[in-house]
Amino acid sequence: MTLADRQRRLTALYTAFNRRDVATVLAALTPDVRWPNGWEGGTVTGHDEVAAYWRRQWEQLDPTVEPTAFDVEADGRVAVTVHQVVRDRNGTILVDHTVTHRYRFAGDLVAEMEIRD
């Protein structure tokens, strides 16, 4: 899978996440995916834990993430610079910043994501 392929895949995942389309995002993740719990702390593992985490988060917050740049790191991970805006349920902006998401792939699927400030 080329960087262009991974860029298309990840862009589609961000679009699905912003639509709250959990099924589409989970279909692109390995069954044992490791995902950061950027809201509560720690890491969640697997489709069920990731989906539950997102649903808990969306009950309290309204995050939107837009990719702005993609790069391949020396270890093969794909680094995505994202503009992240997080609002509370009343629409007040709580966070408006840029972070880096790093993805490790297993074949065509995302196996792990981490957040770097």
XYZ file of C-alpha atoms in Angstrom:
117
model
C 0.000 0.000 0.000
C 1.502 3.340 -1.062
C 1.401 6.597 0.884
C -1.226 7.846 -1.574
C -3.370 4.760 -0.840
C -2.974 5.226 2.905
C -3.699 8.935 2.582
C -6.968 8.170 0.764
C -7.877 5.527 3.355
C -7.122 7.790 6.309
C -8.932 10.763 4.765
C -12.001 8.533 4.359
C -11.673 7.460 8.008
C -11.599 11.074 9.218
C -14.644 11.831 7.093
C -16.488 8.828 8.561
C -15.437 9.771 12.113
C -16.706 13.325 11.634
C -20.049 11.855 10.413
C -20.080 9.583 13.502
C -20.144 6.563 11.166
C -18.604 4.051 13.564
C -19.200 1.000 11.347
C -17.233 2.465 8.435
C -14.275 3.400 10.619
C -14.203 0.062 12.440
C -14.204 -1.804 9.117
C -10.818 -0.200 8.363
C -9.270 -1.199 11.713
C -7.781 -4.550 12.725
C -9.980 -6.471 15.191
C -7.308 -5.977 17.905
C -6.565 -2.318 17.085
C -4.892 -0.235 19.800
C -6.376 3.263 20.024
C -5.541 6.154 22.359
C -8.214 7.344 24.728
C -7.356 11.006 24.293
C -10.326 12.124 26.341
C -10.159 9.937 29.487
C -6.548 8.750 29.221
C -4.987 5.387 28.492
C -5.590 3.100 25.543
C -8.533 1.046 24.311
C -8.144 -2.189 22.388
C -10.402 -3.829 19.836
C -13.523 -2.781 17.982
C -15.891 -2.999 20.960
C -13.736 -0.847 23.250
C -13.010 1.722 20.520
C -16.699 2.035 19.611
C -17.730 2.349 23.268
C -15.068 5.018 23.849
C -16.222 7.089 20.882
C -19.873 6.820 21.898
C -19.076 7.940 25.472
C -17.035 10.826 24.114
C -19.741 11.937 21.669
C -22.309 12.042 24.474
C -20.243 14.827 26.089
C -18.174 16.358 23.284
C -18.386 17.188 19.602
C -14.907 16.672 18.109
C -14.055 17.363 14.475
C -10.699 16.417 12.978
C -9.480 17.525 9.556
C -6.229 16.150 8.114
C -3.897 18.827 6.745
C -0.689 16.882 5.954
C 0.554 13.296 5.587
C 4.066 11.880 5.897
C 5.727 8.476 6.255
C 8.066 8.179 9.223
C 11.293 6.188 9.296
C 9.570 3.248 11.045
C 6.870 3.082 8.339
C 4.113 4.711 10.361
C 1.997 7.341 8.665
C 1.977 10.681 10.472
C -1.095 12.813 9.874
C -1.181 16.440 10.953
C -4.755 17.260 11.925
C -6.630 20.393 12.868
C -8.826 19.399 15.800
C -11.759 21.396 17.121
C -13.631 20.089 20.145
C -16.892 21.656 21.240
C -19.088 20.945 24.215
C -22.687 19.908 23.595
C -23.715 23.603 23.613
C -21.288 24.427 20.788
C -18.677 26.209 22.890
C -15.155 25.587 21.587
C -13.062 23.800 24.218
C -10.041 22.953 22.052
C -8.839 24.334 18.733
C -5.358 23.094 17.906
C -3.150 21.035 15.636
C -1.860 17.610 16.645
C -0.196 14.676 14.928
C -1.816 11.266 14.697
C 0.564 8.375 13.976
C -0.824 5.213 12.375
C 0.662 1.740 12.133
C -0.867 -0.458 9.453
C -1.168 -4.232 9.232
C -1.723 -4.801 5.540
C -4.547 -2.489 4.500
C -5.940 -2.029 8.019
C -5.014 0.360 10.814
C -3.513 -1.629 13.688
C -2.586 1.231 16.013
C -2.961 4.977 16.404
C -1.206 7.339 18.763
C -1.550 11.061 19.392
C 1.367 13.455 19.550
C 0.879 17.064 20.602
